[in-house]
JSON list of C-alpha atoms in Angstrom, two decimals:
[
{"chain": "A", "resi": 1025, "resn": "MET", "atom": "CA", "xyz": [185.84, 86.51, 63.13]},
{"chain": "A", "resi": 1026, "resn": "THR", "atom": "CA", "xyz": [189.44, 87.69, 62.91]},
{"chain": "A", "resi": 1027, "resn": "SER", "atom": "CA", "xyz": [190.26, 90.68, 65.08]},
{"chain": "A", "resi": 1028, "resn": "ARG", "atom": "CA", "xyz": [191.47, 93.66, 63.06]},
{"chain": "A", "resi": 1029, "resn": "PRO", "atom": "CA", "xyz": [193.95, 96.15, 64.55]},
{"chain": "A", "resi": 1030, "resn": "GLY", "atom": "CA", "xyz": [192.62, 99.66, 64.40]},
{"chain": "A", "resi": 1031, "resn": "ILE", "atom": "CA", "xyz": [189.07, 98.43, 63.97]},
{"chain": "A", "resi": 1032, "resn": "ASP", "atom": "CA", "xyz": [188.15, 95.82, 66.58]},
{"chain": "A", "resi": 1033, "resn": "ILE", "atom": "CA", "xyz": [191.30, 95.88, 68.68]},
{"chain": "A", "resi": 1034, "resn": "PRO", "atom": "CA", "xyz": [193.83, 98.66, 69.38]},
{"chain": "A", "resi": 1035, "resn": "ASP", "atom": "CA", "xyz": [196.52, 99.22, 66.78]},
{"chain": "A", "resi": 1036, "resn": "HIS", "atom": "CA", "xyz": [200.11, 100.23, 67.62]},
{"chain": "A", "resi": 1037, "resn": "ARG", "atom": "CA", "xyz": [198.88, 103.69, 68.68]},
{"chain": "A", "resi": 1038, "resn": "GLY", "atom": "CA", "xyz": [195.98, 102.37, 70.73]},
{"chain": "A", "resi": 1039, "resn": "ARG", "atom": "CA", "xyz": [193.32, 103.32, 68.19]},
{"chain": "A", "resi": 1040, "resn": "THR", "atom": "CA", "xyz": [190.10, 101.45, 67.38]},
{"chain": "A", "resi": 1041, "resn": "GLY", "atom": "CA", "xyz": [187.13, 102.23, 65.14]},
{"chain": "A", "resi": 1042, "resn": "LEU", "atom": "CA", "xyz": [189.28, 103.78, 62.44]},
{"chain": "A", "resi": 1043, "resn": "ASP", "atom": "CA", "xyz": [186.80, 102.54, 59.84]},
{"chain": "A", "resi": 1044, "resn": "ARG", "atom": "CA", "xyz": [184.02, 104.66, 61.37]},
{"chain": "A", "resi": 1045, "resn": "ALA", "atom": "CA", "xyz": [185.15, 108.05, 60.04]},
{"chain": "A", "resi": 1046, "resn": "GLY", "atom": "CA", "xyz": [182.57, 109.38, 57.60]},
{"chain": "A", "resi": 1047, "resn": "ARG", "atom": "CA", "xyz": [179.85, 106.86, 58.38]},
{"chain": "A", "resi": 1048, "resn": "GLY", "atom": "CA", "xyz": [176.60, 108.64, 59.15]},
{"chain": "A", "resi": 1049, "resn": "LEU", "atom": "CA", "xyz": [177.55, 111.93, 57.47]},
{"chain": "A", "resi": 1050, "resn": "ASP", "atom": "CA", "xyz": [174.32, 113.56, 56.30]},
{"chain": "A", "resi": 1051, "resn": "ARG", "atom": "CA", "xyz": [175.12, 117.27, 55.91]},
{"chain": "A", "resi": 1052, "resn": "ASN", "atom": "CA", "xyz": [174.91, 116.98, 52.11]},
{"chain": "A", "resi": 1053, "resn": "PRO", "atom": "CA", "xyz": [171.68, 115.35, 50.84]},
{"chain": "A", "resi": 1054, "resn": "ASP", "atom": "CA", "xyz": [173.40, 114.57, 47.54]},
{"chain": "A", "resi": 1055, "resn": "VAL", "atom": "CA", "xyz": [175.97, 112.28, 49.19]},
{"chain": "A", "resi": 1056, "resn": "VAL", "atom": "CA", "xyz": [175.18, 108.96, 50.88]},
{"chain": "A", "resi": 1057, "resn": "ILE", "atom": "CA", "xyz": [178.06, 107.06, 52.51]},
{"chain": "A", "resi": 1058, "resn": "ARG", "atom": "CA", "xyz": [177.85, 103.32, 51.81]},
{"chain": "A", "resi": 1059, "resn": "ASP", "atom": "CA", "xyz": [181.06, 101.81, 53.12]},
{"chain": "A", "resi": 1060, "resn": "VAL", "atom": "CA", "xyz": [184.41, 102.79, 54.69]},
{"chain": "A", "resi": 1061, "resn": "GLU", "atom": "CA", "xyz": [187.39, 100.42, 54.43]},
{"chain": "A", "resi": 1062, "resn": "LEU", "atom": "CA", "xyz": [190.61, 100.80, 56.35]},
{"chain": "A", "resi": 1063, "resn": "THR", "atom": "CA", "xyz": [193.36, 100.11, 53.80]},
{"chain": "A", "resi": 1064, "resn": "SER", "atom": "CA", "xyz": [196.41, 101.16, 55.83]},
{"chain": "A", "resi": 1065, "resn": "GLN", "atom": "CA", "xyz": [197.20, 102.50, 59.27]},
{"chain": "A", "resi": 1066, "resn": "GLY", "atom": "CA", "xyz": [200.73, 103.56, 59.97]},
{"chain": "A", "resi": 1067, "resn": "TRP", "atom": "CA", "xyz": [201.31, 106.73, 61.90]},
{"chain": "A", "resi": 1068, "resn": "HIS", "atom": "CA", "xyz": [198.40, 108.14, 59.91]},
{"chain": "A", "resi": 1069, "resn": "VAL", "atom": "CA", "xyz": [195.39, 106.46, 58.27]},
{"chain": "A", "resi": 1070, "resn": "LEU", "atom": "CA", "xyz": [194.40, 105.64, 54.69]},
{"chain": "A", "resi": 1071, "resn": "ARG", "atom": "CA", "xyz": [190.74, 104.81, 53.97]},
{"chain": "A", "resi": 1072, "resn": "ARG", "atom": "CA", "xyz": [188.71, 103.85, 50.91]},
{"chain": "A", "resi": 1073, "resn": "THR", "atom": "CA", "xyz": [185.16, 105.20, 51.05]},
{"chain": "A", "resi": 1074, "resn": "THR", "atom": "CA", "xyz": [182.29, 104.15, 48.78]},
{"chain": "A", "resi": 1075, "resn": "PHE", "atom": "CA", "xyz": [179.43, 106.60, 48.45]},
{"chain": "A", "resi": 1076, "resn": "ASN", "atom": "CA", "xyz": [176.47, 107.46, 46.23]},
{"chain": "A", "resi": 1077, "resn": "TYR", "atom": "CA", "xyz": [176.63, 110.89, 44.63]},
{"chain": "A", "resi": 1078, "resn": "ARG", "atom": "CA", "xyz": [173.77, 112.74, 42.95]},
{"chain": "A", "resi": 1079, "resn": "ARG", "atom": "CA", "xyz": [175.04, 114.66, 39.94]},
{"chain": "A", "resi": 1080, "resn": "ARG", "atom": "CA", "xyz": [173.73, 118.10, 39.00]},
{"chain": "A", "resi": 1081, "resn": "ASP", "atom": "CA", "xyz": [171.47, 116.54, 36.36]},
{"chain": "A", "resi": 1082, "resn": "GLY", "atom": "CA", "xyz": [169.82, 114.41, 39.08]},
{"chain": "A", "resi": 1083, "resn": "ARG", "atom": "CA", "xyz": [171.43, 111.07, 38.22]},
{"chain": "A", "resi": 1084, "resn": "TRP", "atom": "CA", "xyz": [172.88, 109.03, 41.08]},
{"chain": "A", "resi": 1085, "resn": "GLU", "atom": "CA", "xyz": [176.21, 107.25, 40.66]},
{"chain": "A", "resi": 1086, "resn": "THR", "atom": "CA", "xyz": [178.50, 105.25, 42.94]},
{"chain": "A", "resi": 1087, "resn": "GLN", "atom": "CA", "xyz": [182.00, 106.60, 43.52]},
{"chain": "A", "resi": 1088, "resn": "GLN", "atom": "CA", "xyz": [185.04, 105.59, 45.55]},
{"chain": "A", "resi": 1089, "resn": "ARG", "atom": "CA", "xyz": [187.65, 107.88, 47.03]},
{"chain": "A", "resi": 1090, "resn": "GLU", "atom": "CA", "xyz": [190.79, 107.23, 49.06]},
{"chain": "A", "resi": 1091, "resn": "THR", "atom": "CA", "xyz": [191.49, 109.69, 51.87]},
{"chain": "A", "resi": 1092, "resn": "TYR", "atom": "CA", "xyz": [194.68, 110.13, 53.83]},
{"chain": "A", "resi": 1093, "resn": "ASP", "atom": "CA", "xyz": [193.90, 111.25, 57.38]},
{"chain": "A", "resi": 1094, "resn": "ARG", "atom": "CA", "xyz": [196.78, 112.81, 59.30]},
{"chain": "A", "resi": 1095, "resn": "GLY", "atom": "CA", "xyz": [194.73, 115.19, 61.41]},
{"chain": "A", "resi": 1096, "resn": "ASP", "atom": "CA", "xyz": [194.67, 118.97, 61.12]},
{"chain": "A", "resi": 1097, "resn": "GLY", "atom": "CA", "xyz": [197.73, 121.19, 61.38]},
{"chain": "A", "resi": 1098, "resn": "ALA", "atom": "CA", "xyz": [198.98, 124.73, 61.90]},
{"chain": "A", "resi": 1099, "resn": "VAL", "atom": "CA", "xyz": [201.69, 126.84, 60.28]},
{"chain": "A", "resi": 1100, "resn": "VAL", "atom": "CA", "xyz": [203.24, 130.19, 61.21]},
{"chain": "A", "resi": 1101, "resn": "LEU", "atom": "CA", "xyz": [205.35, 132.94, 59.66]},
{"chain": "A", "resi": 1102, "resn": "PRO", "atom": "CA", "xyz": [207.39, 134.70, 62.38]},
{"chain": "A", "resi": 1103, "resn": "TYR", "atom": "CA", "xyz": [208.42, 138.18, 61.22]},
{"chain": "A", "resi": 1104, "resn": "ASP", "atom": "CA", "xyz": [210.63, 141.02, 62.45]},
{"chain": "A", "resi": 1105, "resn": "THR", "atom": "CA", "xyz": [209.56, 144.22, 60.70]},
{"chain": "A", "resi": 1106, "resn": "GLU", "atom": "CA", "xyz": [212.23, 146.34, 62.38]},
{"chain": "A", "resi": 1107, "resn": "ARG", "atom": "CA", "xyz": [215.00, 144.25, 60.79]},
{"chain": "A", "resi": 1108, "resn": "GLY", "atom": "CA", "xyz": [212.94, 143.19, 57.75]},
{"chain": "A", "resi": 1109, "resn": "LEU", "atom": "CA", "xyz": [213.37, 139.47, 58.46]},
{"chain": "A", "resi": 1110, "resn": "VAL", "atom": "CA", "xyz": [211.31, 136.28, 58.53]},
{"chain": "A", "resi": 1111, "resn": "LEU", "atom": "CA", "xyz": [212.14, 133.00, 60.25]},
{"chain": "A", "resi": 1112, "resn": "LEU", "atom": "CA", "xyz": [211.86, 129.81, 58.17]},
{"chain": "A", "resi": 1113, "resn": "THR", "atom": "CA", "xyz": [213.11, 126.22, 58.21]},
{"chain": "A", "resi": 1114, "resn": "ARG", "atom": "CA", "xyz": [214.92, 123.86, 55.85]},
{"chain": "A", "resi": 1115, "resn": "GLN", "atom": "CA", "xyz": [214.48, 120.10, 56.05]},
{"chain": "A", "resi": 1116, "resn": "PHE", "atom": "CA", "xyz": [214.49, 116.97, 53.91]},
{"chain": "A", "resi": 1117, "resn": "ARG", "atom": "CA", "xyz": [211.13, 115.98, 52.44]},
{"chain": "A", "resi": 1118, "resn": "TYR", "atom": "CA", "xyz": [211.18, 112.57, 50.77]},
{"chain": "A", "resi": 1119, "resn": "PRO", "atom": "CA", "xyz": [207.88, 112.99, 48.87]},
{"chain": "A", "resi": 1120, "resn": "ALA", "atom": "CA", "xyz": [209.27, 116.12, 47.18]},
{"chain": "A", "resi": 1121, "resn": "TYR", "atom": "CA", "xyz": [212.59, 114.38, 46.53]},
{"chain": "A", "resi": 1122, "resn": "VAL", "atom": "CA", "xyz": [210.97, 111.39, 44.82]},
{"chain": "A", "resi": 1123, "resn": "ASN", "atom": "CA", "xyz": [208.78, 113.74, 42.76]},
{"chain": "A", "resi": 1124, "resn": "GLY", "atom": "CA", "xyz": [211.50, 115.73, 41.08]},
{"chain": "A", "resi": 1125, "resn": "HIS", "atom": "CA", "xyz": [212.89, 118.16, 43.67]},
{"chain": "A", "resi": 1126, "resn": "PRO", "atom": "CA", "xyz": [216.68, 118.22, 43.17]},
{"chain": "A", "resi": 1127, "resn": "ASP", "atom": "CA", "xyz": [217.71, 117.32, 46.73]},
{"chain": "A", "resi": 1128, "resn": "GLY", "atom": "CA", "xyz": [214.45, 117.20, 48.69]},
{"chain": "A", "resi": 1129, "resn": "MET", "atom": "CA", "xyz": [215.59, 120.01, 51.00]},
{"chain": "A", "resi": 1130, "resn": "LEU", "atom": "CA", "xyz": [212.59, 122.33, 51.23]},
{"chain": "A", "resi": 1131, "resn": "ILE", "atom": "CA", "xyz": [212.50, 125.81, 52.73]},
{"chain": "A", "resi": 1132, "resn": "GLU", "atom": "CA", "xyz": [209.26, 126.10, 54.70]},
{"chain": "A", "resi": 1133, "resn": "ALA", "atom": "CA", "xyz": [207.37, 127.99, 57.34]},
{"chain": "A", "resi": 1134, "resn": "ALA", "atom": "CA", "xyz": [207.34, 126.07, 60.62]},
{"chain": "A", "resi": 1135, "resn": "ALA", "atom": "CA", "xyz": [204.33, 123.77, 60.89]},
{"chain": "A", "resi": 1136, "resn": "GLY", "atom": "CA", "xyz": [203.02, 120.73, 62.67]},
{"chain": "A", "resi": 1137, "resn": "LEU", "atom": "CA", "xyz": [199.97, 118.67, 63.51]},
{"chain": "A", "resi": 1138, "resn": "LEU", "atom": "CA", "xyz": [197.56, 119.85, 66.18]},
{"chain": "A", "resi": 1139, "resn": "ASP", "atom": "CA", "xyz": [197.46, 116.50, 67.99]},
{"chain": "A", "resi": 1140, "resn": "ALA", "atom": "CA", "xyz": [195.46, 117.24, 71.16]},
{"chain": "A", "resi": 1141, "resn": "ASP", "atom": "CA", "xyz": [196.09, 121.01, 71.13]},
{"chain": "A", "resi": 1142, "resn": "ASP", "atom": "CA", "xyz": [194.07, 123.86, 69.67]},
{"chain": "A", "resi": 1143, "resn": "PRO", "atom": "CA", "xyz": [195.72, 125.65, 66.69]},
{"chain": "A", "resi": 1144, "resn": "PRO", "atom": "CA", "xyz": [197.35, 128.53, 68.64]},
{"chain": "A", "resi": 1145, "resn": "ALA", "atom": "CA", "xyz": [198.78, 126.19, 71.28]},
{"chain": "A", "resi": 1146, "resn": "ALA", "atom": "CA", "xyz": [200.00, 123.76, 68.62]},
{"chain": "A", "resi": 1147, "resn": "ILE", "atom": "CA", "xyz": [201.83, 126.40, 66.61]},
{"chain": "A", "resi": 1148, "resn": "ARG", "atom": "CA", "xyz": [203.48, 127.85, 69.71]},
{"chain": "A", "resi": 1149, "resn": "ARG", "atom": "CA", "xyz": [204.67, 124.32, 70.55]},
{"chain": "A", "resi": 1150, "resn": "GLU", "atom": "CA", "xyz": [205.99, 123.74, 67.04]},
{"chain": "A", "resi": 1151, "resn": "SER", "atom": "CA", "xyz": [207.72, 127.13, 66.95]},
{"chain": "A", "resi": 1152, "resn": "ALA", "atom": "CA", "xyz": [209.57, 126.34, 70.14]},
{"chain": "A", "resi": 1153, "resn": "GLU", "atom": "CA", "xyz": [210.57, 122.87, 68.89]},
{"chain": "A", "resi": 1154, "resn": "GLU", "atom": "CA", "xyz": [211.47, 123.71, 65.29]},
{"chain": "A", "resi": 1155, "resn": "LEU", "atom": "CA", "xyz": [212.60, 127.34, 65.48]},
{"chain": "A", "resi": 1156, "resn": "GLY", "atom": "CA", "xyz": [213.61, 127.79, 69.10]},
{"chain": "A", "resi": 1157, "resn": "VAL", "atom": "CA", "xyz": [211.46, 130.93, 69.24]},
{"chain": "A", "resi": 1158, "resn": "THR", "atom": "CA", "xyz": [208.85, 132.10, 71.73]},
{"chain": "A", "resi": 1159, "resn": "LEU", "atom": "CA", "xyz": [206.16, 133.73, 69.63]},
{"chain": "A", "resi": 1160, "resn": "GLY", "atom": "CA", "xyz": [204.56, 137.09, 70.28]},
{"chain": "A", "resi": 1161, "resn": "PRO", "atom": "CA", "xyz": [200.84, 137.74, 69.65]},
{"chain": "A", "resi": 1162, "resn": "LEU", "atom": "CA", "xyz": [199.40, 135.52, 66.93]},
{"chain": "A", "resi": 1163, "resn": "THR", "atom": "CA", "xyz": [197.50, 136.79, 63.91]},
{"chain": "A", "resi": 1164, "resn": "HIS", "atom": "CA", "xyz": [195.13, 134.25, 62.39]},
{"chain": "A", "resi": 1165, "resn": "VAL", "atom": "CA", "xyz": [195.60, 134.60, 58.62]},
{"chain": "A", "resi": 1166, "resn": "LEU", "atom": "CA", "xyz": [193.36, 131.91, 57.09]},
{"chain": "A", "resi": 1167, "resn": "ASP", "atom": "CA", "xyz": [192.41, 128.23, 57.11]},
{"chain": "A", "resi": 1168, "resn": "ALA", "atom": "CA", "xyz": [192.85, 126.07, 54.01]},
{"chain": "A", "resi": 1169, "resn": "TYR", "atom": "CA", "xyz": [192.58, 122.51, 52.73]},
{"chain": "A", "resi": 1170, "resn": "MET", "atom": "CA", "xyz": [195.91, 122.09, 50.96]},
{"chain": "A", "resi": 1171, "resn": "SER", "atom": "CA", "xyz": [195.19, 118.92, 48.97]},
{"chain": "A", "resi": 1172, "resn": "PRO", "atom": "CA", "xyz": [191.41, 118.33, 49.20]},
{"chain": "A", "resi": 1173, "resn": "GLY", "atom": "CA", "xyz": [191.34, 115.66, 46.51]},
{"chain": "A", "resi": 1174, "resn": "SER", "atom": "CA", "xyz": [192.87, 113.09, 48.84]},
{"chain": "A", "resi": 1175, "resn": "VAL", "atom": "CA", "xyz": [194.15, 114.57, 52.13]},
{"chain": "A", "resi": 1176, "resn": "THR", "atom": "CA", "xyz": [191.70, 115.46, 54.90]},
{"chain": "A", "resi": 1177, "resn": "GLU", "atom": "CA", "xyz": [194.03, 117.91, 56.65]},
{"chain": "A", "resi": 1178, "resn": "ARG", "atom": "CA", "xyz": [192.86, 121.48, 57.25]},
{"chain": "A", "resi": 1179, "resn": "LEU", "atom": "CA", "xyz": [195.76, 123.84, 57.89]},
{"chain": "A", "resi": 1180, "resn": "HIS", "atom": "CA", "xyz": [195.45, 126.86, 60.19]},
{"chain": "A", "resi": 1181, "resn": "PHE", "atom": "CA", "xyz": [197.70, 129.74, 59.08]},
{"chain": "A", "resi": 1182, "resn": "PHE", "atom": "CA", "xyz": [199.22, 132.23, 61.52]},
{"chain": "A", "resi": 1183, "resn": "ALA", "atom": "CA", "xyz": [201.76, 135.02, 61.61]},
{"chain": "A", "resi": 1184, "resn": "ALA", "atom": "CA", "xyz": [203.51, 136.43, 64.66]},
{"chain": "A", "resi": 1185, "resn": "PRO", "atom": "CA", "xyz": [206.13, 139.07, 65.46]},
{"chain": "A", "resi": 1186, "resn": "TYR", "atom": "CA", "xyz": [209.44, 138.10, 67.04]},
{"chain": "A", "resi": 1187, "resn": "THR", "atom": "CA", "xyz": [212.63, 139.82, 68.11]},
{"chain": "A", "resi": 1188, "resn": "PRO", "atom": "CA", "xyz": [216.17, 138.48, 68.68]},
{"chain": "A", "resi": 1189, "resn": "ALA", "atom": "CA", "xyz": [215.33, 138.20, 72.38]},
{"chain": "A", "resi": 1190, "resn": "ASP", "atom": "CA", "xyz": [212.49, 135.80, 71.55]},
{"chain": "A", "resi": 1191, "resn": "ARG", "atom": "CA", "xyz": [214.90, 133.23, 70.11]},
{"chain": "A", "resi": 1192, "resn": "THR", "atom": "CA", "xyz": [215.16, 131.38, 73.40]},
{"chain": "A", "resi": 1193, "resn": "GLY", "atom": "CA", "xyz": [216.18, 127.94, 72.09]},
{"chain": "A", "resi": 1194, "resn": "THR", "atom": "CA", "xyz": [218.16, 126.25, 69.34]},
{"chain": "A", "resi": 1195, "resn": "GLY", "atom": "CA", "xyz": [215.22, 124.72, 67.47]},
{"chain": "A", "resi": 1196, "resn": "GLY", "atom": "CA", "xyz": [215.92, 121.87, 65.09]},
{"chain": "A", "resi": 1197, "resn": "GLY", "atom": "CA", "xyz": [212.89, 119.72, 65.90]},
{"chain": "A", "resi": 1198, "resn": "LEU", "atom": "CA", "xyz": [212.68, 116.49, 67.85]},
{"chain": "A", "resi": 1199, "resn": "GLU", "atom": "CA", "xyz": [215.39, 113.96, 67.04]},
{"chain": "A", "resi": 1200, "resn": "GLU", "atom": "CA", "xyz": [213.26, 111.11, 68.41]},
{"chain": "A", "resi": 1201, "resn": "GLU", "atom": "CA", "xyz": [210.69, 111.90, 65.71]},
{"chain": "A", "resi": 1202, "resn": "GLY", "atom": "CA", "xyz": [213.35, 111.88, 62.98]},
{"chain": "A", "resi": 1203, "resn": "GLU", "atom": "CA", "xyz": [213.45, 115.67, 62.64]},
{"chain": "A", "resi": 1204, "resn": "ASP", "atom": "CA", "xyz": [216.65, 117.43, 61.58]},
{"chain": "A", "resi": 1205, "resn": "ILE", "atom": "CA", "xyz": [215.57, 120.99, 60.92]},
{"chain": "A", "resi": 1206, "resn": "GLU", "atom": "CA", "xyz": [217.79, 123.94, 60.00]},
{"chain": "A", "resi": 1207, "resn": "VAL", "atom": "CA", "xyz": [216.55, 127.35, 61.15]},
{"chain": "A", "resi": 1208, "resn": "ILE", "atom": "CA", "xyz": [216.90, 130.08, 58.50]},
{"chain": "A", "resi": 1209, "resn": "GLU", "atom": "CA", "xyz": [216.54, 133.82, 59.08]},
{"chain": "A", "resi": 1210, "resn": "LEU", "atom": "CA", "xyz": [216.02, 135.63, 55.77]},
{"chain": "A", "resi": 1211, "resn": "PRO", "atom": "CA", "xyz": [215.32, 139.15, 54.60]},
{"chain": "A", "resi": 1212, "resn": "PHE", "atom": "CA", "xyz": [211.64, 139.22, 53.71]},
{"chain": "A", "resi": 1213, "resn": "THR", "atom": "CA", "xyz": [212.32, 140.64, 50.23]},
{"chain": "A", "resi": 1214, "resn": "GLU", "atom": "CA", "xyz": [214.71, 137.76, 49.49]},
{"chain": "A", "resi": 1215, "resn": "ALA", "atom": "CA", "xyz": [212.21, 135.17, 50.72]},
{"chain": "A", "resi": 1216, "resn": "LEU", "atom": "CA", "xyz": [209.57, 136.69, 48.46]},
{"chain": "A", "resi": 1217, "resn": "THR", "atom": "CA", "xyz": [211.97, 136.57, 45.51]},
{"chain": "A", "resi": 1218, "resn": "MET", "atom": "CA", "xyz": [212.63, 132.90, 46.30]},
{"chain": "A", "resi": 1219, "resn": "THR", "atom": "CA", "xyz": [208.94, 132.11, 45.72]},
{"chain": "A", "resi": 1220, "resn": "ARG", "atom": "CA", "xyz": [209.34, 133.39, 42.14]},
{"chain": "A", "resi": 1221, "resn": "ASP", "atom": "CA", "xyz": [212.65, 131.75, 41.25]},
{"chain": "A", "resi": 1222, "resn": "ARG", "atom": "CA", "xyz": [211.53, 128.37, 42.70]},
{"chain": "A", "resi": 1223, "resn": "ARG", "atom": "CA", "xyz": [213.91, 128.22, 45.61]},
{"chain": "A", "resi": 1224, "resn": "ILE", "atom": "CA", "xyz": [210.77, 128.18, 47.77]},
{"chain": "A", "resi": 1225, "resn": "THR", "atom": "CA", "xyz": [208.18, 125.77, 46.36]},
{"chain": "A", "resi": 1226, "resn": "ASP", "atom": "CA", "xyz": [206.25, 124.82, 49.49]},
{"chain": "A", "resi": 1227, "resn": "GLY", "atom": "CA", "xyz": [202.61, 125.88, 49.11]},
{"chain": "A", "resi": 1228, "resn": "LYS", "atom": "CA", "xyz": [201.90, 126.95, 52.68]},
{"chain": "A", "resi": 1229, "resn": "THR", "atom": "CA", "xyz": [205.04, 129.06, 52.77]},
{"chain": "A", "resi": 1230, "resn": "VAL", "atom": "CA", "xyz": [204.26, 130.76, 49.47]},
{"chain": "A", "resi": 1231, "resn": "LEU", "atom": "CA", "xyz": [200.78, 131.63, 50.75]},
{"chain": "A", "resi": 1232, "resn": "LEU", "atom": "CA", "xyz": [202.11, 133.20, 53.96]},
{"chain": "A", "resi": 1233, "resn": "LEU", "atom": "CA", "xyz": [204.81, 135.21, 52.19]},
{"chain": "A", "resi": 1234, "resn": "GLN", "atom": "CA", "xyz": [202.33, 136.52, 49.63]},
{"chain": "A", "resi": 1235, "resn": "TRP", "atom": "CA", "xyz": [199.94, 137.46, 52.43]},
{"chain": "A", "resi": 1236, "resn": "ALA", "atom": "CA", "xyz": [202.73, 139.28, 54.26]},
{"chain": "A", "resi": 1237, "resn": "ALA", "atom": "CA", "xyz": [203.45, 141.31, 51.12]},
{"chain": "A", "resi": 1238, "resn": "LEU", "atom": "CA", "xyz": [199.87, 142.06, 50.09]},
{"chain": "A", "resi": 1239, "resn": "ASN", "atom": "CA", "xyz": [197.95, 142.32, 53.37]},
{"chain": "A", "resi": 1240, "resn": "GLY", "atom": "CA", "xyz": [200.38, 141.68, 56.21]},
{"chain": "A", "resi": 1241, "resn": "PRO", "atom": "CA", "xyz": [203.27, 143.27, 58.05]},
{"chain": "A", "resi": 1242, "resn": "PHE", "atom": "CA", "xyz": [205.42, 143.97, 54.98]},
{"chain": "A", "resi": 1243, "resn": "THR", "atom": "CA", "xyz": [202.77, 145.63, 52.80]},
{"chain": "A", "resi": 1244, "resn": "ALA", "atom": "CA", "xyz": [204.49, 148.99, 52.97]},
{"chain": "A", "resi": 1245, "resn": "THR", "atom": "CA", "xyz": [207.92, 147.53, 52.16]},
{"chain": "A", "resi": 1246, "resn": "ALA", "atom": "CA", "xyz": [206.97, 145.07, 49.41]},
{"chain": "A", "resi": 1247, "resn": "PRO", "atom": "CA", "xyz": [209.10, 145.48, 46.28]},
{"chain": "A", "resi": 1248, "resn": "PRO", "atom": "CA", "xyz": [207.53, 147.78, 43.66]},
{"chain": "A", "resi": 1249, "resn": "HIS", "atom": "CA", "xyz": [206.93, 144.95, 41.15]},
{"chain": "A", "resi": 1250, "resn": "ASP", "atom": "CA", "xyz": [204.93, 143.07, 43.77]},
{"chain": "A", "resi": 1251, "resn": "LYS", "atom": "CA", "xyz": [202.72, 146.12, 44.26]},
{"chain": "A", "resi": 1252, "resn": "ALA", "atom": "CA", "xyz": [202.34, 146.33, 40.50]},
{"chain": "A", "resi": 1253, "resn": "ASN", "atom": "CA", "xyz": [201.31, 142.68, 40.41]},
{"chain": "A", "resi": 1254, "resn": "GLU", "atom": "CA", "xyz": [198.72, 143.38, 43.12]},
{"chain": "A", "resi": 1255, "resn": "GLU", "atom": "CA", "xyz": [197.28, 146.20, 40.98]},
{"chain": "A", "resi": 1256, "resn": "GLN", "atom": "CA", "xyz": [197.25, 143.93, 37.94]},
{"chain": "A", "resi": 1257, "resn": "GLN", "atom": "CA", "xyz": [195.35, 141.25, 39.85]},
{"chain": "A", "resi": 1258, "resn": "ARG", "atom": "CA", "xyz": [192.90, 143.88, 41.11]},
{"chain": "A", "resi": 1259, "resn": "ASN", "atom": "CA", "xyz": [192.28, 145.07, 37.53]},
{"chain": "A", "resi": 1260, "resn": "LEU", "atom": "CA", "xyz": [191.74, 141.52, 36.32]},
{"chain": "A", "resi": 1261, "resn": "SER", "atom": "CA", "xyz": [189.18, 140.88, 39.06]},
{"chain": "A", "resi": 1262, "resn": "THR", "atom": "CA", "xyz": [187.08, 143.84, 37.87]},
{"chain": "A", "resi": 1263, "resn": "GLN", "atom": "CA", "xyz": [187.02, 142.81, 34.21]}
]
């Protein structure tokens, strides 16, 4: 039998058993895992899983799904309420570029994979690397699956205060990992406007900025039309 990197023998990252993920799952009696194939393993892992699924009418059918496994991640919105600012990044994102973004340069909240850390430790690490900032107390905002149709990643959302004195480094990311990150300090009201005029189109960043306006540190200073929109959404939810 031929040895298979990532399955029987270590791959380039020392991993084995990558085809085992999902086998034996039994939390949902309407789903029975039949097979897991490893279709690609680069830095992250692509799998094709075959499973039986019981539909709501009781009929069983066989389905296949591909899942991209990059591990879980964390994202943070650093804010300075005294100066009315938030700290964001700008970097090149090829997937966005190839899918219609004009230049692929996305404005985003700082984020990264957990790797071996818990979410708070991971986002403090990423903030130091990408933003050059030492975060204050963290507020856990929410957890979300950002693309559950194909990507396994669960993203942990945080916010944290900062001051000019907390900007202890230059940021920019790790060059050895191909990162070339610009640090951007923006007025919160401008950043919120950028989510409406499409200058900010990154989902995790939009979520954090909307939270900051509706339930977070800038609730009292959100522009009037944003408060009106909140009231409109509240009225719709009661209809």
